[in-house]
């Protein structure tokens, strides 16, 4: 006991070694090859998820998760209270902000393919374990609250259609509860609980079943949208946009509305969580993200136009605007048609929140950061059934006890943080040297050999391996060891289908740097934006590049340039946080044109511009992917700025609740996850393996013959 207490003496603790051990643990990254190897029937998590989702399925999931509350609730709320008919412009601004994050998500979807867990997995591969857990934990918060809010909204919709008889019956029969955020006359929302349980069962029954149900509801929602467009044309009146009524609160109201409308586009990240269940994630994920955002924008703008042309913005009903706009013109039958679409849209939105949540939990539990029993996949439904049940139960409990208003306030902060980190990851990855971001080429030959057993493995490794890396994929391997099934390029084929020289294949050693059809190294002239820039500037293009210190097409990133970008991105994040805080909380000083406030804003803008320019001067990694975020570093940097601004616009109570949730997550990570992580267990096994070999090498330096004679003597003496 005294020895144990003595070991706790601060003077005897090796603080440097302890800090290094903790630092290395929280910043360790997951190898890309650990996710590329899951080509067999099972993965490290157990039973493999079903690969059944097409591009159309992914678009349907993305559209459904966005359109429900956005079209039936947000449009009327923003039009009446913030922007008036200018809600159309608000939706367009919000869509641009969403697309900035969407293109970063799309690049990550093809950079780290066949993954489940969205921004969690992406950040685990690129940034580090602690940041990945933090992001995954907040994605769970977003989906959890989104599911509960969807169930509560559906419950309120049914109650409204029944003229509030459901709420009155539950208040009279079950009783009221106080202190749960619903006020004095609150009641346990049993209908919301029932809705959440039913949707949980649908999701747990199987991905194809739940997606099929989702597609049916989306078709119904689409039909109602077409009905609103056609029927609304008979009642529109242009005077509601005339005489300054289009922007009744000016551009400040439009921008405030855009911050709210941004949340109507939250949901496209569901597409990024389905990488392991998509048939062809390399092409499906970027197309689905882009298409779903465009479809959502079209729906929001068209509905907002009809709404503000049918009813004056100040007379819009905020709870059910699309139903009541027809009632205002005496078209009562349309109210029930729109009600059907509202129920379908909100159900799809609810499904869109519940669908990705168990998959994030499954990914984190499979990596050991959450309790491993949550990673169990049912062999019958091929879904993470335990994670589905646990997450559905928690969401149902929240829907039962907490009000819709309190739930909605917490929906966005985790998502915005995830979007910000994805933008940071894109900036980091594109400027790191090749050896630091993946091991595609080295992984291919080594990993396949590891899976072979017995003499055949040794034979393939020694006799059949290529002489040099350049010969590795030069053609069919020569079968010198008599094996019938010699591994070839096709055996290591990944993700994009059959072996085809015209397609990108991650197994090719020049994947990304060579045009597969011509063999010519891909250069910057292939970029459409650079082509347009060259035409615009003319012959002075290259002179300008040299004077600005921009890298040439043959320059490659090094460890030093990668470190420079990392430091710049970190400083950029901190500076943007300070800049947005001052813009929001010091707006009075800026509007009064105080000289020090103006000077501070100008100084911060110059510093941000300088950091972006320093990043621009560093050489990019030449790897080409099927989809890449355009205009680096400007697009990810602007996405960071917008997301940080919107995060800081959230209320103080939301930040307090967010802090409590994060504290619980930290307890789980430092109490369980950091010690039970798959990477931690692998590191322990490797250290034990090395120490065992060292002990035999140092303590027992005898030959094989001596060892056998020694054993014989011991046997005879006994």
XYZ file of C-alpha atoms in Angstrom:
718
model
C 0.000 0.000 0.000
C 2.800 2.381 0.875
C 4.422 1.668 -2.489
C 1.217 2.536 -4.301
C 0.878 5.800 -2.382
C 4.496 6.605 -3.064
C 3.906 6.135 -6.794
C 1.250 8.850 -6.607
C 3.744 11.377 -5.268
C 3.803 14.257 -7.813
C 7.567 14.429 -7.481
C 7.882 10.837 -8.760
C 5.414 11.123 -11.646
C 7.102 11.414 -15.037
C 4.948 14.235 -16.330
C 6.637 14.406 -19.706
C 6.047 10.721 -20.444
C 2.472 10.891 -19.121
C 1.661 13.905 -21.293
C 3.196 12.255 -24.353
C 1.182 9.069 -23.770
C -2.078 11.001 -23.407
C -1.254 13.248 -26.362
C -0.519 10.266 -28.602
C -3.756 8.567 -27.560
C -6.128 11.447 -28.240
C -4.468 12.312 -31.586
C -4.077 8.784 -32.991
C -5.849 8.261 -36.295
C -7.604 5.269 -37.776
C -5.757 3.739 -40.753
C -7.595 4.110 -44.043
C -6.771 0.507 -44.942
C -8.788 -0.728 -41.959
C -11.904 0.413 -43.817
C -10.760 -0.621 -47.265
C -10.287 -4.251 -46.254
C -13.931 -5.041 -45.520
C -14.560 -6.815 -48.805
C -15.468 -10.163 -47.358
C -18.632 -11.407 -45.738
C -17.892 -9.858 -42.387
C -16.100 -6.853 -40.945
C -14.457 -6.047 -37.636
C -17.887 -5.169 -36.320
C -19.283 -8.618 -37.067
C -21.992 -9.140 -39.660
C -21.629 -6.811 -42.618
C -24.294 -4.223 -43.372
C -26.411 -4.840 -46.459
C -25.153 -3.035 -49.592
C -28.522 -2.300 -51.189
C -28.866 1.492 -51.481
C -28.877 3.071 -54.939
C -28.309 6.723 -55.820
C -32.085 7.249 -55.996
C -32.463 5.775 -52.500
C -29.815 8.146 -51.149
C -31.454 11.161 -52.804
C -34.794 10.094 -51.332
C -33.250 9.846 -47.852
C -31.596 13.259 -48.166
C -34.690 15.013 -49.516
C -36.981 13.371 -46.979
C -34.836 14.314 -44.007
C -34.827 17.978 -45.091
C -38.166 18.741 -46.717
C -40.600 17.776 -43.935
C -40.187 20.516 -41.355
C -38.556 22.912 -43.832
C -41.499 23.125 -46.201
C -44.400 22.783 -43.769
C -43.078 24.791 -40.800
C -39.950 26.896 -41.464
C -41.227 28.704 -44.578
C -44.220 30.241 -42.785
C -42.279 31.009 -39.603
C -39.488 32.913 -41.387
C -41.885 34.714 -43.748
C -44.037 36.075 -40.937
C -41.501 36.882 -38.239
C -38.258 37.688 -40.069
C -38.090 38.232 -43.825
C -41.591 38.558 -45.304
C -41.650 37.500 -48.987
C -37.855 37.883 -48.809
C -37.900 34.375 -47.320
C -37.189 33.291 -50.907
C -33.823 35.072 -50.781
C -33.221 33.668 -47.282
C -33.627 30.121 -48.572
C -31.243 30.800 -51.466
C -28.568 32.195 -49.120
C -29.024 29.241 -46.761
C -28.780 26.815 -49.691
C -25.465 28.338 -50.792
C -24.118 27.961 -47.246
C -25.327 24.350 -47.157
C -23.783 23.520 -50.522
C -20.398 24.770 -49.257
C -20.507 22.147 -46.521
C -22.118 19.650 -48.889
C -19.222 19.652 -51.362
C -16.787 19.041 -48.488
C -18.949 16.159 -47.281
C -19.077 14.770 -50.824
C -15.280 14.775 -51.152
C -14.948 12.946 -47.867
C -17.551 10.431 -48.980
C -15.284 9.332 -51.858
C -11.970 9.873 -50.022
C -12.880 7.518 -47.174
C -15.317 5.159 -48.915
C -17.260 2.202 -47.535
C -17.654 3.847 -44.144
C -20.487 4.241 -41.700
C -20.538 7.147 -39.296
C -20.299 10.252 -41.476
C -18.178 13.064 -40.022
C -17.183 10.811 -37.114
C -15.353 8.359 -39.375
C -13.919 11.100 -41.553
C -12.410 12.919 -38.593
C -11.136 9.638 -37.064
C -9.109 8.995 -40.215
C -7.764 12.528 -40.582
C -7.779 14.526 -37.342
C -7.620 12.157 -34.388
C -9.533 9.959 -31.983
C -10.626 12.558 -29.439
C -11.976 14.982 -32.032
C -13.717 12.068 -33.774
C -15.434 11.004 -30.551
C -16.445 14.592 -29.851
C -18.008 14.973 -33.300
C -19.706 11.566 -33.192
C -21.122 12.305 -29.753
C -22.658 15.539 -31.031
C -24.025 13.880 -34.162
C -25.844 11.480 -31.827
C -27.261 14.523 -30.023
C -28.486 16.016 -33.303
C -30.179 12.831 -34.486
C -31.589 12.046 -31.047
C -33.236 15.440 -30.696
C -34.289 15.454 -34.349
C -36.095 12.155 -33.869
C -37.836 13.341 -30.707
C -38.772 16.655 -32.334
C -40.185 14.858 -35.370
C -42.323 12.627 -33.181
C -43.587 15.621 -31.202
C -44.358 17.569 -34.398
C -46.323 14.627 -35.806
C -48.212 14.324 -32.540
C -49.108 18.025 -32.683
C -50.203 17.648 -36.325
C -52.584 14.790 -35.514
C -53.869 16.735 -32.523
C -54.524 19.779 -34.733
C -56.420 17.690 -37.284
C -58.538 16.291 -34.443
C -59.331 19.807 -33.157
C -57.108 19.267 -30.074
C -59.257 16.428 -28.703
C -56.179 14.198 -28.280
C -54.341 16.669 -26.035
C -57.452 17.362 -23.990
C -58.098 13.645 -23.507
C -54.505 12.957 -22.388
C -54.538 15.942 -20.030
C -57.818 14.733 -18.474
C -57.055 11.000 -18.388
C -53.298 10.863 -17.755
C -52.844 14.144 -15.937
C -50.371 16.993 -16.233
C -46.717 17.284 -15.319
C -44.742 20.357 -14.327
C -41.090 21.254 -14.777
C -40.576 19.448 -18.077
C -40.395 22.525 -20.296
C -44.028 22.512 -21.375
C -45.383 24.862 -18.723
C -48.086 24.347 -16.114
C -50.541 22.567 -18.404
C -48.085 20.063 -19.861
C -48.924 16.413 -20.315
C -46.907 13.276 -21.143
C -47.094 13.035 -24.919
C -47.992 9.358 -25.238
C -48.791 9.730 -28.939
C -45.271 11.032 -29.634
C -43.878 8.065 -27.671
C -45.953 5.649 -29.779
C -44.850 7.308 -33.034
C -41.157 7.096 -32.072
C -41.525 3.393 -31.163
C -43.244 2.557 -34.464
C -40.587 4.320 -36.553
C -37.832 2.601 -34.531
C -39.337 -0.784 -35.408
C -39.468 0.178 -39.103
C -35.796 1.192 -39.116
C -34.724 -1.921 -37.179
C -36.537 -4.264 -39.605
C -33.982 -3.628 -42.321
C -32.456 -0.896 -44.405
C -34.273 -1.813 -47.610
C -37.611 -1.968 -45.822
C -37.149 1.399 -44.150
C -35.878 3.021 -47.364
C -38.830 1.587 -49.289
C -41.217 3.076 -46.733
C -39.302 6.348 -47.043
C -39.624 6.347 -50.839
C -43.396 5.800 -50.703
C -43.846 8.749 -48.331
C -41.604 10.925 -50.505
C -43.742 10.197 -53.573
C -46.825 11.171 -51.558
C -45.103 14.341 -50.394
C -44.127 15.157 -53.984
C -47.732 14.734 -55.140
C -48.948 17.151 -52.451
C -46.237 19.646 -53.450
C -47.453 19.527 -57.074
C -51.038 20.032 -55.819
C -49.969 23.099 -53.794
C -48.245 24.586 -56.846
C -51.188 24.074 -59.199
C -53.992 24.938 -56.768
C -52.125 27.959 -55.418
C -51.828 29.546 -58.860
C -55.587 30.227 -58.847
C -55.354 32.378 -55.680
C -52.101 34.368 -56.054
C -52.138 38.149 -55.890
C -49.155 40.273 -56.944
C -50.059 43.169 -54.639
C -48.583 41.280 -51.661
C -45.101 41.826 -53.162
C -45.665 45.437 -54.228
C -44.983 48.767 -52.488
C -41.987 47.682 -50.436
C -43.651 44.590 -48.989
C -41.117 42.181 -50.493
C -38.440 43.129 -47.918
C -40.489 44.579 -45.033
C -37.615 44.182 -42.540
C -34.775 44.957 -44.936
C -31.704 42.864 -45.587
C -31.096 42.338 -41.876
C -34.363 40.405 -41.748
C -33.333 38.376 -44.797
C -29.984 37.437 -43.217
C -31.631 36.585 -39.915
C -34.082 34.442 -41.849
C -31.209 32.752 -43.697
C -29.715 31.641 -40.372
C -33.033 29.983 -39.533
C -33.566 28.621 -43.046
C -30.153 26.951 -42.898
C -31.598 24.487 -40.431
C -34.165 23.453 -43.069
C -31.239 22.027 -45.080
C -29.821 20.022 -42.185
C -30.161 16.398 -43.098
C -28.060 15.891 -46.225
C -25.376 14.450 -43.941
C -27.581 11.355 -43.593
C -26.305 10.435 -47.074
C -22.719 10.390 -45.837
C -23.576 7.886 -43.065
C -24.698 5.233 -45.556
C -21.359 4.655 -47.295
C -21.163 1.030 -46.150
C -24.700 0.307 -47.367
C -24.472 2.068 -50.742
C -23.879 -0.045 -53.821
C -21.471 2.462 -55.343
C -20.573 5.150 -52.788
C -17.871 6.764 -54.956
C -20.459 8.155 -57.356
C -23.695 7.881 -55.364
C -22.696 10.028 -52.388
C -21.614 13.230 -54.234
C -24.491 13.039 -56.701
C -27.038 12.373 -53.975
C -25.827 15.251 -51.762
C -25.889 17.745 -54.631
C -29.222 16.555 -56.012
C -30.963 16.516 -52.630
C -29.851 20.087 -51.853
C -31.044 21.336 -55.254
C -34.409 19.552 -54.912
C -34.904 20.937 -51.391
C -34.085 24.470 -52.562
C -36.571 24.162 -55.434
C -39.310 22.957 -53.091
C -38.684 25.681 -50.486
C -38.519 28.569 -52.974
C -41.612 27.496 -54.922
C -43.706 26.932 -51.790
C -42.562 30.250 -50.307
C -43.528 32.079 -53.506
C -47.036 30.589 -53.500
C -47.442 31.210 -49.751
C -46.430 34.893 -49.821
C -48.469 35.569 -52.981
C -51.625 33.979 -51.522
C -51.540 35.536 -48.044
C -50.004 38.804 -46.737
C -46.843 37.952 -44.819
C -48.253 39.400 -41.575
C -51.358 37.154 -41.788
C -49.493 33.846 -42.215
C -50.283 31.129 -39.662
C -46.959 30.002 -38.159
C -48.106 26.581 -36.916
C -49.627 25.234 -40.150
C -49.082 27.890 -42.846
C -49.717 25.752 -45.929
C -53.014 24.373 -44.635
C -54.345 27.711 -43.448
C -53.442 29.611 -46.643
C -56.119 27.634 -48.514
C -58.620 28.085 -45.653
C -58.148 31.871 -45.973
C -59.533 31.598 -49.520
C -62.370 29.235 -48.570
C -60.812 26.126 -50.168
C -61.370 23.831 -47.187
C -60.871 20.549 -49.052
C -57.276 21.565 -49.816
C -56.565 21.738 -46.074
C -56.946 17.974 -45.726
C -54.912 17.259 -48.870
C -52.060 19.387 -47.490
C -52.506 17.703 -44.106
C -51.795 14.330 -45.744
C -48.603 15.772 -47.233
C -47.661 17.293 -43.885
C -47.997 13.938 -42.128
C -45.993 12.219 -44.886
C -43.310 14.922 -44.878
C -42.915 14.975 -41.107
C -42.814 11.160 -41.007
C -40.031 11.108 -43.602
C -38.191 13.806 -41.649
C -38.543 11.703 -38.506
C -37.254 8.667 -40.374
C -34.367 10.759 -41.694
C -33.311 11.603 -38.144
C -33.648 8.075 -36.753
C -32.044 6.295 -39.726
C -28.432 7.580 -39.313
C -28.335 7.659 -35.498
C -27.861 3.908 -34.888
C -25.276 3.825 -37.666
C -23.131 6.446 -35.960
C -23.504 4.536 -32.667
C -22.632 1.306 -34.510
C -19.470 2.857 -35.967
C -18.326 4.276 -32.615
C -19.082 1.065 -30.719
C -17.289 -1.017 -33.356
C -14.202 1.145 -32.811
C -14.488 0.630 -29.041
C -15.240 4.273 -28.186
C -18.741 3.340 -27.004
C -19.827 0.094 -25.358
C -19.183 -2.723 -27.814
C -22.528 -4.491 -27.424
C -24.036 -1.541 -29.343
C -22.170 -2.705 -32.470
C -24.118 -5.967 -32.758
C -25.603 -6.440 -36.233
C -28.548 -8.774 -36.668
C -27.841 -11.528 -39.193
C -31.534 -11.504 -40.152
C -32.173 -7.790 -40.760
C -28.509 -6.814 -41.399
C -29.003 -3.659 -39.327
C -27.374 -2.532 -36.037
C -30.464 -3.661 -34.133
C -29.167 -3.006 -30.584
C -28.165 0.549 -31.496
C -31.577 1.030 -33.158
C -33.447 -0.080 -30.029
C -31.336 1.986 -27.608
C -31.437 5.165 -29.702
C -35.153 4.765 -30.421
C -35.910 4.293 -26.731
C -33.999 7.441 -25.772
C -35.711 9.458 -28.513
C -39.145 8.165 -27.457
C -38.400 9.140 -23.853
C -37.442 12.664 -24.924
C -40.548 12.957 -27.100
C -42.690 11.867 -24.146
C -41.317 14.346 -21.637
C -39.805 17.388 -23.408
C -41.607 20.021 -25.453
C -41.110 20.531 -29.170
C -39.902 24.114 -28.620
C -37.145 23.036 -26.237
C -36.107 20.209 -28.553
C -35.785 22.399 -31.639
C -33.455 24.813 -29.822
C -30.866 22.038 -29.425
C -31.061 20.554 -32.921
C -28.456 22.516 -34.813
C -25.360 23.034 -32.701
C -23.956 19.527 -33.069
C -24.568 19.548 -36.819
C -22.877 22.895 -37.363
C -19.866 21.730 -35.378
C -19.661 18.600 -37.544
C -19.939 20.663 -40.737
C -17.161 22.954 -39.517
C -14.846 20.048 -38.766
C -15.460 18.416 -42.147
C -14.404 21.687 -43.819
C -11.273 21.743 -41.627
C -10.486 18.135 -42.582
C -10.732 18.885 -46.311
C -8.265 21.749 -45.917
C -5.872 19.546 -43.950
C -6.052 16.527 -46.243
C -5.567 18.299 -49.548
C -2.258 19.815 -48.449
C -0.675 16.817 -46.684
C 1.996 14.618 -48.297
C 0.755 11.335 -49.733
C 2.351 9.111 -47.096
C 0.539 10.960 -44.322
C -3.029 10.539 -45.555
C -3.371 6.977 -46.752
C -1.552 3.796 -47.551
C -3.426 2.728 -50.640
C -0.450 1.418 -52.640
C 1.428 -0.243 -49.787
C -1.745 -1.727 -48.405
C -2.735 -3.593 -51.534
C 0.001 -6.181 -51.863
C 0.699 -6.555 -48.144
C -2.851 -6.908 -46.876
C -3.872 -9.524 -49.406
C -0.842 -11.611 -48.495
C -1.720 -11.421 -44.795
C -5.067 -13.078 -45.463
C -3.483 -16.154 -47.056
C -2.596 -19.119 -44.881
C 0.165 -21.718 -44.876
C 2.769 -22.340 -47.532
C 0.796 -20.649 -50.297
C 1.127 -17.302 -48.516
C 4.893 -17.634 -48.230
C 5.117 -18.779 -51.821
C 3.102 -15.847 -53.112
C 5.049 -13.395 -50.995
C 8.525 -14.601 -51.999
C 8.160 -15.918 -55.526
C 5.184 -14.031 -56.920
C 5.717 -10.550 -55.547
C 6.898 -7.890 -58.026
C 10.528 -6.889 -58.059
C 9.825 -3.203 -57.710
C 6.915 -0.982 -56.926
C 6.852 0.236 -60.496
C 6.293 -3.354 -61.701
C 3.583 -4.055 -59.184
C 0.660 -3.359 -61.496
C 2.397 -3.500 -64.863
C 0.414 -6.510 -65.996
C -0.752 -9.981 -65.036
C 1.533 -11.569 -62.478
C 3.546 -14.605 -63.505
C 2.445 -17.707 -61.653
C 5.808 -19.123 -60.602
C 4.595 -21.053 -57.561
C 1.897 -23.149 -59.184
C -1.031 -21.508 -57.439
C -4.228 -21.658 -59.459
C -5.856 -18.590 -57.937
C -3.071 -16.081 -57.991
C -4.175 -12.736 -56.594
C -4.502 -10.111 -59.283
C -5.663 -6.547 -59.576
C -9.264 -7.781 -59.760
C -8.993 -9.500 -56.363
C -8.258 -6.191 -54.694
C -10.891 -4.334 -56.655
C -12.756 -1.710 -54.626
C -16.029 0.103 -54.794
C -16.397 1.179 -58.400
C -17.305 -2.131 -59.957
C -15.506 -4.228 -62.513
C -11.923 -3.594 -63.437
C -11.950 -0.839 -66.021
C -8.960 1.198 -67.055
C -11.162 4.197 -67.778
C -12.423 4.437 -64.208
C -10.685 5.499 -61.029
C -9.559 2.542 -58.974
C -7.995 3.002 -55.567
C -5.901 -0.109 -56.103
C -3.872 1.468 -58.860
C -0.525 2.855 -57.636
C -1.114 6.046 -59.605
C -4.717 6.417 -58.450
C -5.418 10.110 -58.632
C -2.187 11.293 -60.236
C -2.427 9.649 -63.656
C -5.159 9.782 -66.281
C -6.158 6.118 -66.525
C -7.059 6.401 -70.217
C -3.850 8.026 -71.433
C -1.287 7.375 -68.704
C -0.455 11.081 -68.656
C -0.035 12.689 -65.253
C -3.014 14.797 -64.297
C -2.066 18.463 -64.187
C -3.808 21.608 -63.098
C -4.898 22.508 -66.629
C -7.636 19.879 -66.340
C -9.367 21.991 -63.704
C -12.260 23.848 -65.337
C -11.890 26.811 -62.971
C -8.215 27.228 -63.873
C -9.041 27.034 -67.570
C -11.523 29.897 -67.183
C -9.019 31.871 -65.106
C -6.323 31.427 -67.759
C -8.671 32.693 -70.460
C -9.578 35.680 -68.317
C -6.020 36.721 -67.407
C -4.350 35.666 -70.636
C -0.556 35.379 -71.020
C 0.070 37.064 -67.673
C -1.308 34.019 -65.812
C 2.039 32.297 -65.195
C 3.836 35.574 -64.432
C 1.199 36.343 -61.825
C 1.581 32.882 -60.271
C 5.338 33.343 -59.913
C 5.014 36.812 -58.380
C 2.401 35.602 -55.882
C 4.576 32.649 -54.914
C 1.967 30.059 -55.932
C 3.213 26.471 -56.366
C 3.878 24.964 -59.791
C 2.232 21.831 -61.112
C 5.297 19.697 -60.304
C 5.509 20.865 -56.687
C 4.473 18.265 -54.132
C 3.575 18.732 -50.464
C 6.186 17.870 -47.846
C 6.008 17.380 -44.099
C 7.040 21.023 -43.649
C 4.345 22.425 -45.956
C 1.758 20.130 -44.378
C 2.726 21.406 -40.940
C 2.431 24.989 -42.196
C -1.108 24.345 -43.418
C -2.064 22.694 -40.123
C -0.888 25.717 -38.135
C -2.649 28.122 -40.528
C -5.937 26.200 -40.357
C -5.809 26.145 -36.558
C -5.147 29.900 -36.414
C -7.854 30.442 -39.051
C -10.430 28.619 -36.923
C -9.545 30.635 -33.798
C -9.516 33.936 -35.697
C -12.861 33.208 -37.369
C -14.388 32.397 -33.984
C -13.177 35.745 -32.574
C -14.292 37.604 -35.729
C -17.824 36.130 -35.698
C -18.147 36.744 -31.958
C -17.279 40.410 -32.414
C -19.619 40.787 -35.421
C -22.532 39.328 -33.421
C -21.947 40.706 -29.939
C -20.276 43.973 -30.927
C -22.685 44.892 -33.699
C -23.781 48.053 -31.844
C -20.252 49.473 -31.865
C -19.864 48.622 -35.560
C -23.220 50.227 -36.496
C -22.199 53.350 -34.555
C -18.980 53.368 -36.623
C -16.675 53.506 -33.619
C -13.158 53.919 -34.968
C -11.664 51.135 -32.847
C -14.421 48.683 -33.834
C -13.947 49.409 -37.545
C -10.162 49.122 -37.168
C -10.502 45.784 -35.344
C -12.806 44.369 -38.029
C -10.466 45.472 -40.823
C -7.463 44.012 -38.987
C -9.165 40.629 -38.484
C -10.289 40.522 -42.124
C -6.712 41.189 -43.220
C -5.354 38.466 -40.920
C -7.931 35.934 -42.173
C -7.100 36.839 -45.786
C -3.379 36.483 -45.070
C -3.819 33.009 -43.577
C -5.911 31.882 -46.547
C -3.247 33.243 -48.922
C -0.466 31.407 -47.046
C -2.474 28.166 -47.417
C -2.925 28.940 -51.117
C 0.871 29.199 -51.538
C 1.391 25.619 -50.344
C 1.427 22.762 -52.898
C -1.641 20.514 -53.025
C -1.570 16.735 -52.997
C -1.814 15.557 -56.654
C -4.232 12.722 -55.886
C -7.371 13.013 -57.996
C -10.655 11.625 -56.709
C -13.949 10.965 -58.503
C -15.237 14.080 -56.742
C -13.261 16.946 -55.219
C -14.382 20.134 -53.509
C -13.656 23.038 -55.893
C -11.801 26.308 -55.305
C -9.579 25.325 -52.411
C -8.901 26.846 -49.953
C -11.728 29.357 -50.412
C -14.776 27.042 -50.308
C -13.857 25.189 -47.069
C -12.692 28.431 -45.443
C -15.950 30.212 -46.251
C -17.932 27.181 -45.067
C -16.054 27.361 -41.739
C -16.870 31.068 -41.429
C -20.596 30.588 -42.143
C -20.952 27.615 -39.807
C -19.143 29.325 -36.936
C -21.318 32.416 -37.401
C -24.500 30.342 -37.265
C -23.289 28.449 -34.188
C -22.703 31.712 -32.345
C -26.212 32.904 -33.268
C -27.688 30.180 -31.069
C -29.050 31.087 -27.642
C -27.090 30.975 -24.398
C -29.272 28.224 -22.910
C -28.500 26.087 -25.960
C -24.769 26.457 -25.325
C -25.278 25.534 -21.649
C -27.198 22.365 -22.582
C -24.564 21.613 -25.180
C -21.842 21.936 -22.523
C -23.666 19.470 -20.242
C -23.994 16.945 -23.071
C -20.294 17.337 -23.913
C -19.337 16.806 -20.251
C -21.195 13.488 -20.204
C -19.395 12.531 -23.410
C -16.003 13.376 -21.909
C -16.746 11.123 -18.930
C -17.545 8.246 -21.288
C -14.463 8.822 -23.450
C -11.870 9.197 -20.705
C -13.539 6.575 -18.514
C -14.136 3.908 -21.166
C -13.429 4.802 -24.791
C -9.773 5.814 -24.603
C -8.866 2.540 -22.841
C -11.057 0.189 -24.912
C -10.487 1.686 -28.345
C -9.590 -0.799 -31.067
C -6.424 1.204 -31.704
C -5.534 1.051 -27.997
C -6.027 -2.717 -27.860
C -3.948 -3.190 -31.010
C -1.170 -1.018 -29.563
C -1.145 -3.061 -26.344
C -0.974 -6.341 -28.242
C 1.860 -5.046 -30.395
C 3.771 -3.781 -27.350
C 3.287 -7.142 -25.592
C 4.433 -8.968 -28.701
C 7.578 -6.859 -28.963
C 8.394 -7.201 -25.265
C 8.050 -10.989 -25.512
C 10.519 -11.137 -28.397
C 12.923 -8.808 -26.590
C 12.833 -11.000 -23.465
C 13.704 -14.118 -25.431
C 16.398 -12.319 -27.400
C 18.078 -10.826 -24.316
C 17.497 -13.344 -21.522
C 17.781 -16.635 -23.413
C 20.476 -16.269 -26.055
C 20.768 -19.934 -27.013
C 20.615 -21.710 -30.316
C 17.940 -24.126 -31.381
C 20.183 -27.162 -30.771
C 21.167 -25.899 -27.329
C 17.541 -25.331 -26.493
C 16.591 -28.924 -27.343
C 19.526 -30.406 -25.420
C 18.678 -28.226 -22.428
C 15.097 -29.441 -22.484
C 16.221 -33.076 -22.712
C 18.519 -32.704 -19.692
C 15.733 -31.193 -17.626
C 13.393 -34.027 -18.622
C 15.961 -36.693 -17.645
C 16.735 -35.108 -14.287
C 13.061 -35.169 -13.408
